[in-house]
Coordinates of C-alpha atoms in Angstrom, one line a residue:
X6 CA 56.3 185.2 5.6
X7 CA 58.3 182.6 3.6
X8 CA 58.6 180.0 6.3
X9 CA 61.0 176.7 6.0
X10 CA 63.4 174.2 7.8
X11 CA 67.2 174.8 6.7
X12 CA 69.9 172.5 8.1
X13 CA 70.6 174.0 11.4
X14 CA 67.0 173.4 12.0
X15 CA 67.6 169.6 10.8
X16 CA 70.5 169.5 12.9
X17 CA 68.4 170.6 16.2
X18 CA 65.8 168.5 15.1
X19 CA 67.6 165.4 15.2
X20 CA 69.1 166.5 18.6
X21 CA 65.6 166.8 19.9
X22 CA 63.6 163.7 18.8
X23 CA 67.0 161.6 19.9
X24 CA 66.6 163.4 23.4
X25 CA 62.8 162.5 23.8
X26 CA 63.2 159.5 22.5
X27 CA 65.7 158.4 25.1
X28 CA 63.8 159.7 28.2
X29 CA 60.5 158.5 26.8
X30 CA 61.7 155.3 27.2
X31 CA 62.9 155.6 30.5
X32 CA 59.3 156.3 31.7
X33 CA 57.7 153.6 30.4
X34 CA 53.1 154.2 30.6
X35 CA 54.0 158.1 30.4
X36 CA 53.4 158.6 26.6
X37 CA 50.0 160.1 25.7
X38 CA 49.6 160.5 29.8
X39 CA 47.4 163.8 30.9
X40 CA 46.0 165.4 27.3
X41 CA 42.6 167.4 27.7
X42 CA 40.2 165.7 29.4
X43 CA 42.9 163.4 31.4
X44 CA 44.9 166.0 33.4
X45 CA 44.8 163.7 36.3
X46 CA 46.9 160.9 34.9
X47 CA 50.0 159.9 36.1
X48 CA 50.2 163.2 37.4
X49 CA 53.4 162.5 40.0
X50 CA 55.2 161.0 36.8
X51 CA 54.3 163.9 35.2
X52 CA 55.8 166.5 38.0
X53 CA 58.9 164.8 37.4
X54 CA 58.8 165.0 34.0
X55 CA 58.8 168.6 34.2
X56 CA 62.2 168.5 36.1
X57 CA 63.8 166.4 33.5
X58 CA 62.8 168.7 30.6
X59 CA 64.4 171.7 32.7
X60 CA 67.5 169.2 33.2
X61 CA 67.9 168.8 29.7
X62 CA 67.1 172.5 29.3
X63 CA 64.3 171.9 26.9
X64 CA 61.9 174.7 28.9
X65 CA 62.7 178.4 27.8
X66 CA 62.8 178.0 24.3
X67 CA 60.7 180.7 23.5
X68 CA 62.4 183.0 25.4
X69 CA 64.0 186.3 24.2
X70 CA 66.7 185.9 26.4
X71 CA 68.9 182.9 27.9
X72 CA 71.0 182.9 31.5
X73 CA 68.2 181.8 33.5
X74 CA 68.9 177.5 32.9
X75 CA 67.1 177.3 29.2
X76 CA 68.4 177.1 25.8
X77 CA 67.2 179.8 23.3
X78 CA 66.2 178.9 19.7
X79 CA 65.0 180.0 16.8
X80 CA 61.4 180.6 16.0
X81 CA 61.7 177.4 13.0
X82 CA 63.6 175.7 16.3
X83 CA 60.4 176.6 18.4
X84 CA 58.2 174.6 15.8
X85 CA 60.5 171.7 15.2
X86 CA 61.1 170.9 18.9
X87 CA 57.0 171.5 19.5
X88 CA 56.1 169.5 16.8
X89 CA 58.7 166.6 17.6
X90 CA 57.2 166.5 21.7
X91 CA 53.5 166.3 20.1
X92 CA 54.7 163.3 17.9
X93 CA 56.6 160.7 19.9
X94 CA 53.0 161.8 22.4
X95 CA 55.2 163.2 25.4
X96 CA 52.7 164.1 28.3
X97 CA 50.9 166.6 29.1
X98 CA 52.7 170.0 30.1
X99 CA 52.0 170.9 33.6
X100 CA 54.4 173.4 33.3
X101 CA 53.1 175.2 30.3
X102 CA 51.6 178.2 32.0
X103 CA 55.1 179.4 33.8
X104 CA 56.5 178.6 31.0
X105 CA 54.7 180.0 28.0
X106 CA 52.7 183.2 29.5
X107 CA 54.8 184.0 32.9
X108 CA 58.0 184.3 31.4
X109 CA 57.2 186.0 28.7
X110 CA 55.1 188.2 30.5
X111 CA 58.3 188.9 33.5
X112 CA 60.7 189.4 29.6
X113 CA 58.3 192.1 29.0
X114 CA 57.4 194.2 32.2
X115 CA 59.0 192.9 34.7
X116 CA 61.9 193.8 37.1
X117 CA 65.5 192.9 36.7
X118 CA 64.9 191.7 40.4
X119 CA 61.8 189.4 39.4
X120 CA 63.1 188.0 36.7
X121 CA 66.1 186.4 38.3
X122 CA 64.1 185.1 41.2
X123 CA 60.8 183.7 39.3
X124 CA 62.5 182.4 36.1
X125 CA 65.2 179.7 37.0
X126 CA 62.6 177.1 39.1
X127 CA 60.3 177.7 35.9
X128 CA 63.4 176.4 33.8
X129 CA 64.0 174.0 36.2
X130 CA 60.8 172.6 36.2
X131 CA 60.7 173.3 39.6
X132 CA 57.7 175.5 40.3
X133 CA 54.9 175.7 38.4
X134 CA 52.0 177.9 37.8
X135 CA 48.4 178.9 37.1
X136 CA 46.6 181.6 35.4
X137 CA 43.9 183.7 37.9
X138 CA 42.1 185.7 35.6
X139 CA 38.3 184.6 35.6
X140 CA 35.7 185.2 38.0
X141 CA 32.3 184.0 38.5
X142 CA 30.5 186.8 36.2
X143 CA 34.4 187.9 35.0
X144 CA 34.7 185.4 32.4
X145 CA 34.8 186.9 29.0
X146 CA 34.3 190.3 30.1
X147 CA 37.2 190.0 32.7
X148 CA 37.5 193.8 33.0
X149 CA 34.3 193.5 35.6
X150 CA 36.0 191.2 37.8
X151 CA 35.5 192.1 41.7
X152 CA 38.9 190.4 43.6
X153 CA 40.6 193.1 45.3
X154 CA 43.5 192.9 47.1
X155 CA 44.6 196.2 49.6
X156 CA 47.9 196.8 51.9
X157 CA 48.0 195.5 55.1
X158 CA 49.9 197.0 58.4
X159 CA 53.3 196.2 56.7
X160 CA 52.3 197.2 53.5
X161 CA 52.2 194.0 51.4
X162 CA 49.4 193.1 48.9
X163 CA 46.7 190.9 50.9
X164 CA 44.1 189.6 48.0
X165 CA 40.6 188.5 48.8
X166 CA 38.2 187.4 46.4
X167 CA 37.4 184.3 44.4
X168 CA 38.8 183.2 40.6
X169 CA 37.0 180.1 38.6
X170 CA 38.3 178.1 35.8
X171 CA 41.4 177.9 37.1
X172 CA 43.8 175.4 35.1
X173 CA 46.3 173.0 37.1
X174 CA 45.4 175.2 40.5
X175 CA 45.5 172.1 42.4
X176 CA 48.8 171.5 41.0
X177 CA 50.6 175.1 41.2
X178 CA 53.0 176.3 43.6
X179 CA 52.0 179.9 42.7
X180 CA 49.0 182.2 40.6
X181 CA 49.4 185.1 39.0
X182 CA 46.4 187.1 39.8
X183 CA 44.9 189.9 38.1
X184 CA 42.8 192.4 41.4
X185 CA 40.9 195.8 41.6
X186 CA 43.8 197.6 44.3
X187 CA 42.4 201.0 43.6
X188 CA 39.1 200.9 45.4
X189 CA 36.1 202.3 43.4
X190 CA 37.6 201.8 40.3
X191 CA 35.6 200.5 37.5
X192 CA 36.8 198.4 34.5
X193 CA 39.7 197.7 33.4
X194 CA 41.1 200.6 35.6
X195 CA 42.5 200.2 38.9
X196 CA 44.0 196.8 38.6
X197 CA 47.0 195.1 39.4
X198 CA 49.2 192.4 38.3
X199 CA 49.9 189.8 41.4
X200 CA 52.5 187.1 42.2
X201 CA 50.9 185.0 44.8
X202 CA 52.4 182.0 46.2
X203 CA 49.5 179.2 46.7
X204 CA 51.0 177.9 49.6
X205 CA 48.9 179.6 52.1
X206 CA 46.8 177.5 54.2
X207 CA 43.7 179.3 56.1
X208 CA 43.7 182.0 52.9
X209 CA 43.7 180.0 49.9
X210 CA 41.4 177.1 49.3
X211 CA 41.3 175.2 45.7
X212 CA 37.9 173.5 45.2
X213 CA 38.3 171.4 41.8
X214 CA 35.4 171.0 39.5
X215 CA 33.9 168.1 38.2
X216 CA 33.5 167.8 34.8
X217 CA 31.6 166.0 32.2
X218 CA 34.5 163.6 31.5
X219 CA 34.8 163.0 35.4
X220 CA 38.2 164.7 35.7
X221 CA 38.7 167.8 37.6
X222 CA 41.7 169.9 36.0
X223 CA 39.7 173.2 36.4
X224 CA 38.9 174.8 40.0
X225 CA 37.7 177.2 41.8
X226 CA 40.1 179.1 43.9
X227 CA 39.3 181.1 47.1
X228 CA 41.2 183.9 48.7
X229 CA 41.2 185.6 52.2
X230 CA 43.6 187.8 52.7
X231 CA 46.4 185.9 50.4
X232 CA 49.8 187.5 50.8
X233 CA 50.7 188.8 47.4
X234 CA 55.1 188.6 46.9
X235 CA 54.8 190.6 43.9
X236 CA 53.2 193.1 41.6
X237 CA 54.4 193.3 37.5
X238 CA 54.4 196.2 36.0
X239 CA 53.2 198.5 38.7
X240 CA 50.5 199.2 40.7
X241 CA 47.5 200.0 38.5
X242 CA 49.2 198.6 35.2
X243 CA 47.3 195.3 35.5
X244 CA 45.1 196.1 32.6
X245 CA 48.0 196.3 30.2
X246 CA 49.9 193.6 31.9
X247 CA 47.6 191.2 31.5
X248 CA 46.3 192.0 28.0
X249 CA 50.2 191.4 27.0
X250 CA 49.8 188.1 28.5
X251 CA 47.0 187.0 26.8
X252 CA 48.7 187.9 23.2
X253 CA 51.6 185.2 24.5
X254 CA 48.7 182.2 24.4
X255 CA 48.5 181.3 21.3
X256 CA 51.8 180.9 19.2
X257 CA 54.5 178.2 18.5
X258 CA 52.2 175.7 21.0
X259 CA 49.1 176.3 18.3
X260 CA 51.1 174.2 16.2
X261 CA 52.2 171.5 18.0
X262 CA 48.3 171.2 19.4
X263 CA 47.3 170.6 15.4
X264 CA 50.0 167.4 15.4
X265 CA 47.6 166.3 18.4
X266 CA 44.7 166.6 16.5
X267 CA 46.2 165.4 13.4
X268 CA 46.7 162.1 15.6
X269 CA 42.9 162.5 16.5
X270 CA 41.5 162.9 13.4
X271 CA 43.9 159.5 12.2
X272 CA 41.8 157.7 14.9
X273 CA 38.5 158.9 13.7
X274 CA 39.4 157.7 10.0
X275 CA 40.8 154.2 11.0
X276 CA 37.1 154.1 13.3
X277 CA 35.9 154.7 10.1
X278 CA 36.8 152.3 7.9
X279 CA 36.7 149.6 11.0
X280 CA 32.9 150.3 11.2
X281 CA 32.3 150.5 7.2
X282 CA 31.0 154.3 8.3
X283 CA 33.6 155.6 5.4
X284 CA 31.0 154.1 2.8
X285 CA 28.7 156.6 3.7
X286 CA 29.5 159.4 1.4
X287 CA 28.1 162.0 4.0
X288 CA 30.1 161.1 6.3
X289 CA 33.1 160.5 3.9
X290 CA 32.5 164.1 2.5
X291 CA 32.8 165.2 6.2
X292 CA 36.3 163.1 6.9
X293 CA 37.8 165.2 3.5
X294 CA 36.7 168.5 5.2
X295 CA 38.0 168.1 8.2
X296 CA 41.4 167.0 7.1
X297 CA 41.4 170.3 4.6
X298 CA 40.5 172.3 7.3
X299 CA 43.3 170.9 9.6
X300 CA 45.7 172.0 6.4
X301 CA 44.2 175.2 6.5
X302 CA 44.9 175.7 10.0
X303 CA 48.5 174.8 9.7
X304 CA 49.2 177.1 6.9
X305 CA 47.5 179.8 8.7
X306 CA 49.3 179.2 11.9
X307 CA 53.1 179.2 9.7
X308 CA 51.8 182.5 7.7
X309 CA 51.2 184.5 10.5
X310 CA 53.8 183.0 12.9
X311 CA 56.7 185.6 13.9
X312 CA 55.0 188.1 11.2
X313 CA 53.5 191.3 11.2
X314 CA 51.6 192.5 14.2
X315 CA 48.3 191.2 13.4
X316 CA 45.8 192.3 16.4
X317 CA 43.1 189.8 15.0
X318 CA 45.7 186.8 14.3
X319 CA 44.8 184.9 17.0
X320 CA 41.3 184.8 17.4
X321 CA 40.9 183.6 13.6
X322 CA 43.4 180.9 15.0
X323 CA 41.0 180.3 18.2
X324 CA 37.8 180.3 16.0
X325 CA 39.2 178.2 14.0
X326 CA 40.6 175.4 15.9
X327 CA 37.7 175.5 18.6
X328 CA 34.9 175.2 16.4
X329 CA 37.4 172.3 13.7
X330 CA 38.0 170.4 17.6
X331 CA 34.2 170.0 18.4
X332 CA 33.2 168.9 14.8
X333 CA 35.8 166.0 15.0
X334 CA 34.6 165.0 18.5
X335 CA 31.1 165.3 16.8
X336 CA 32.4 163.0 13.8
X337 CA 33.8 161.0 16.5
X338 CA 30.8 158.9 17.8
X339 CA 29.1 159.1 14.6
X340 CA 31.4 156.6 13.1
X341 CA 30.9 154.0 15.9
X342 CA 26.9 154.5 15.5
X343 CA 25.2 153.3 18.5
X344 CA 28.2 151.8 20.1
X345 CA 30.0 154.9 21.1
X346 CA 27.2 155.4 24.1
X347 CA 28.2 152.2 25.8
X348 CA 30.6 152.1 28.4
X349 CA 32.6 149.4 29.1
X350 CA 32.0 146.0 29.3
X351 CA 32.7 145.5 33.4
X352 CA 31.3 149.2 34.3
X353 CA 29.2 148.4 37.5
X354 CA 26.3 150.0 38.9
X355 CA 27.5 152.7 41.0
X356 CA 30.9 152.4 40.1
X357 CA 32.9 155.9 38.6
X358 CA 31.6 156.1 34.9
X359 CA 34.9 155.6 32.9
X360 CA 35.2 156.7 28.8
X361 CA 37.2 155.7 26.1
X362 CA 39.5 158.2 24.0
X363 CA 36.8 159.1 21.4
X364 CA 33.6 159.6 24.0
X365 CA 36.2 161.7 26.3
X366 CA 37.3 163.8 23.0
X367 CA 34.1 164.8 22.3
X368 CA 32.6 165.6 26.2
X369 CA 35.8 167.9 26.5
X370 CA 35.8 169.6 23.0
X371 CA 32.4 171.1 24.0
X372 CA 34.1 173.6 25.8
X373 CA 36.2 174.6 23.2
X374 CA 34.1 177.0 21.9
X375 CA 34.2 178.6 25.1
X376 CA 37.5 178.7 27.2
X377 CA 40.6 181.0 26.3
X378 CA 38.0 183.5 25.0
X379 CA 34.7 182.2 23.8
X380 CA 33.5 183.1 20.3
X381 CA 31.3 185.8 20.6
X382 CA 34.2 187.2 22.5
X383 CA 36.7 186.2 19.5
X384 CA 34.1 187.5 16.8
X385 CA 33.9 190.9 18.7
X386 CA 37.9 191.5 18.5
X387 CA 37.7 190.9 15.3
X388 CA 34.9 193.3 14.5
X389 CA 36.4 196.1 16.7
X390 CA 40.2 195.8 16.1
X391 CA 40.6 194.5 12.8
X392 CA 37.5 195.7 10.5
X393 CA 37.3 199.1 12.7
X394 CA 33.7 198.4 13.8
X395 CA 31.7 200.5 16.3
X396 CA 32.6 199.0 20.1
X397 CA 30.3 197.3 21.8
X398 CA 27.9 198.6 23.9
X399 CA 28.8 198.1 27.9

């Protein structure tokens, strides 16, 4: 794919990085507010912000189609306005999840009727969303998972079961839910696609998880007997529904997350040469490969972007970046030596145990490796759908 900027792209991206410019400034503290690791911060300012993007109608790029309060745009426009929000450090996305894998999943099989009523508060910023796939012992092979939801007297969906992992569920206003309906089905037949509103007191109960940073943007989410509004794609379709989700995930936002890390791996090299680690050739030789690797990754990402259907595209991309993330957060606290276990200076016994940037990248990036797919999980698509490999064994 021959992939470049022309002058309309220009022309949009001075539009954009005047727009976030301006509104950054009227939020003063917001900037580099709620990145992995820190989903807690600032998190009312960061509601808002949500809001103000949908104002400006900056949510809804992606979008194959327009008319529901967002601007469509090209896919270079996609990249330019995702690479300009990574670089002036606008905050976290809580709305990324309605925005990026909803929609697109409602575009492709949903209803005329769902559509109109679940995309405008996502372009607003209005309503936001989480993702409930995983279970405990439903993780990577999510086609065992055992929440079921069945009809009640006046035939709506009421879901019972439990979902773990779940991004931003304290946050959301709804979940999409993937449940067995077809009892005594096995795999990934027999499921549904839900729409559930969160808002359901006595049958929904959100139980965050602590994790090694101290923040809690993952949860555990209970239901008993959750009214369901919704199903996409018909009853039984949920297999197929949620598999197109998943090959929404990774995309435009792949490369505005490698202008993040590009700003993380800056840090690491300014540590470097701060400390005098640089000097050490090992660790010099490592600084060179992570920086060519980043390239790598970028190139990659532009190649394959709006291309040819390639079923193994993004988990190369998710090998690639998970394992390149923990390596820097590894590199990380080798450059400060023994300084980067201390804490800080006025920490007091018994007090909350706070972390700097660098300890908090490389406490989250252990995960990497594991959430949105682990690798054995990525290595096995590969093997299966791309080299034409014998399946694995259930």
């Amino acid at each position: 794919m021959e992939f470049g900027f022309g002058d309309e792209d220009e022309t949009f991206r001075s539009e954009a990085r005047a727009w976030l410019a301006e509104h950054i400034r009227a939020h003063p503290g917001i900037a580099g507010r709620g990145g992995p690791g820190s989903e807690h911060e600032a998190a009312g300012e960061r509601r808002a912000w949500e809001k103000e993007l949908g104002s400006g109608g900056w949510i809804g790029l992606g979008w194959r189609e327009g008319g529901y309060g967002n601007r469509v745009a090209t896919l270079t426009q996609q990249v330019v306005w995702a690479e300009e929000y990574a670089r002036v450090r606008a905050p976290g996305r809580y709305g990324h999840i309605g925005e990026n894998l909803l929609a697109p999943t409602l575009l492709a099989h949903g209803t005329r009727e769902q559509r109109q009523r679940y995309l405008p508060p996502i372009a607003r910023g209005e309503e936001l969303w989480c993702q409930g796939y995983s279970e405990p012992g439903a993780g990577s092979d999510l086609a065992s998972l055992r929440t079921s939801a069945a009809r009640d007297g006046d035939g709506r969906w009421r879901v019972s079961g439990q979902k773990v992992w779940t991004s931003l569920a304290h946050q959301a206003d709804w979940c999409f839910v993937l449940a067995r309906t077809e009892p005594g089905s096995r795999r990934h037949h027999g499921l549904s696609f839900l729409l559930v509103p969160m808002d359901q007191p006595g049958h929904i109960d959100v139980r965050p998880i602590q994790q090694l940073t101290g923040t809690s943007e993952f949860n555990e989410v209970f239901f008993d007997g959750a009214v369901a509004a919704d199903v996409v794609g018909g009853e039984g379709n949920g297999w197929r529904v949620a598999m197109g989700l998943l090959g929404f995930e990774r995309g435009v936002s792949t490369l505005a997350q490698q202008v993040g890390f590009q700003e993380e791996l800056n840090t690491v090299v300014r540590d470097a040469v701060a400390s005098g680690a640089v000097r050490d050739p090992v660790l010099a030789d490592r600084l060179v490969r992570l920086w060519a690797e980043l390239r790598t990754m970028r190139w990659n990402a532009l190649r394959t972007l709006g291309g040819a259907e390639d079923a193994g595209a993004p988990s190369v991309a998710k090998l690639l970046w998970g394992g390149w993330h923990q390596r820097l957060g590894e590199l990380a606290l080798r450059v400060r030596g023994a300084a980067a276990a201390a804490g800080p200076h006025d920490w007091a016994p018994g007090a909350p145990y706070q972390l700097d940037e660098q300890q908090r990248l490389f406490l989250f990036s252990r995960a990497d490796t594991i959430y949105g797919g682990s690798d054995e999980i990525q290595r096995t698509i590969i093997a299966e759908r791309v080299l034409g490999l014998p399946r694995e064994a259930l």
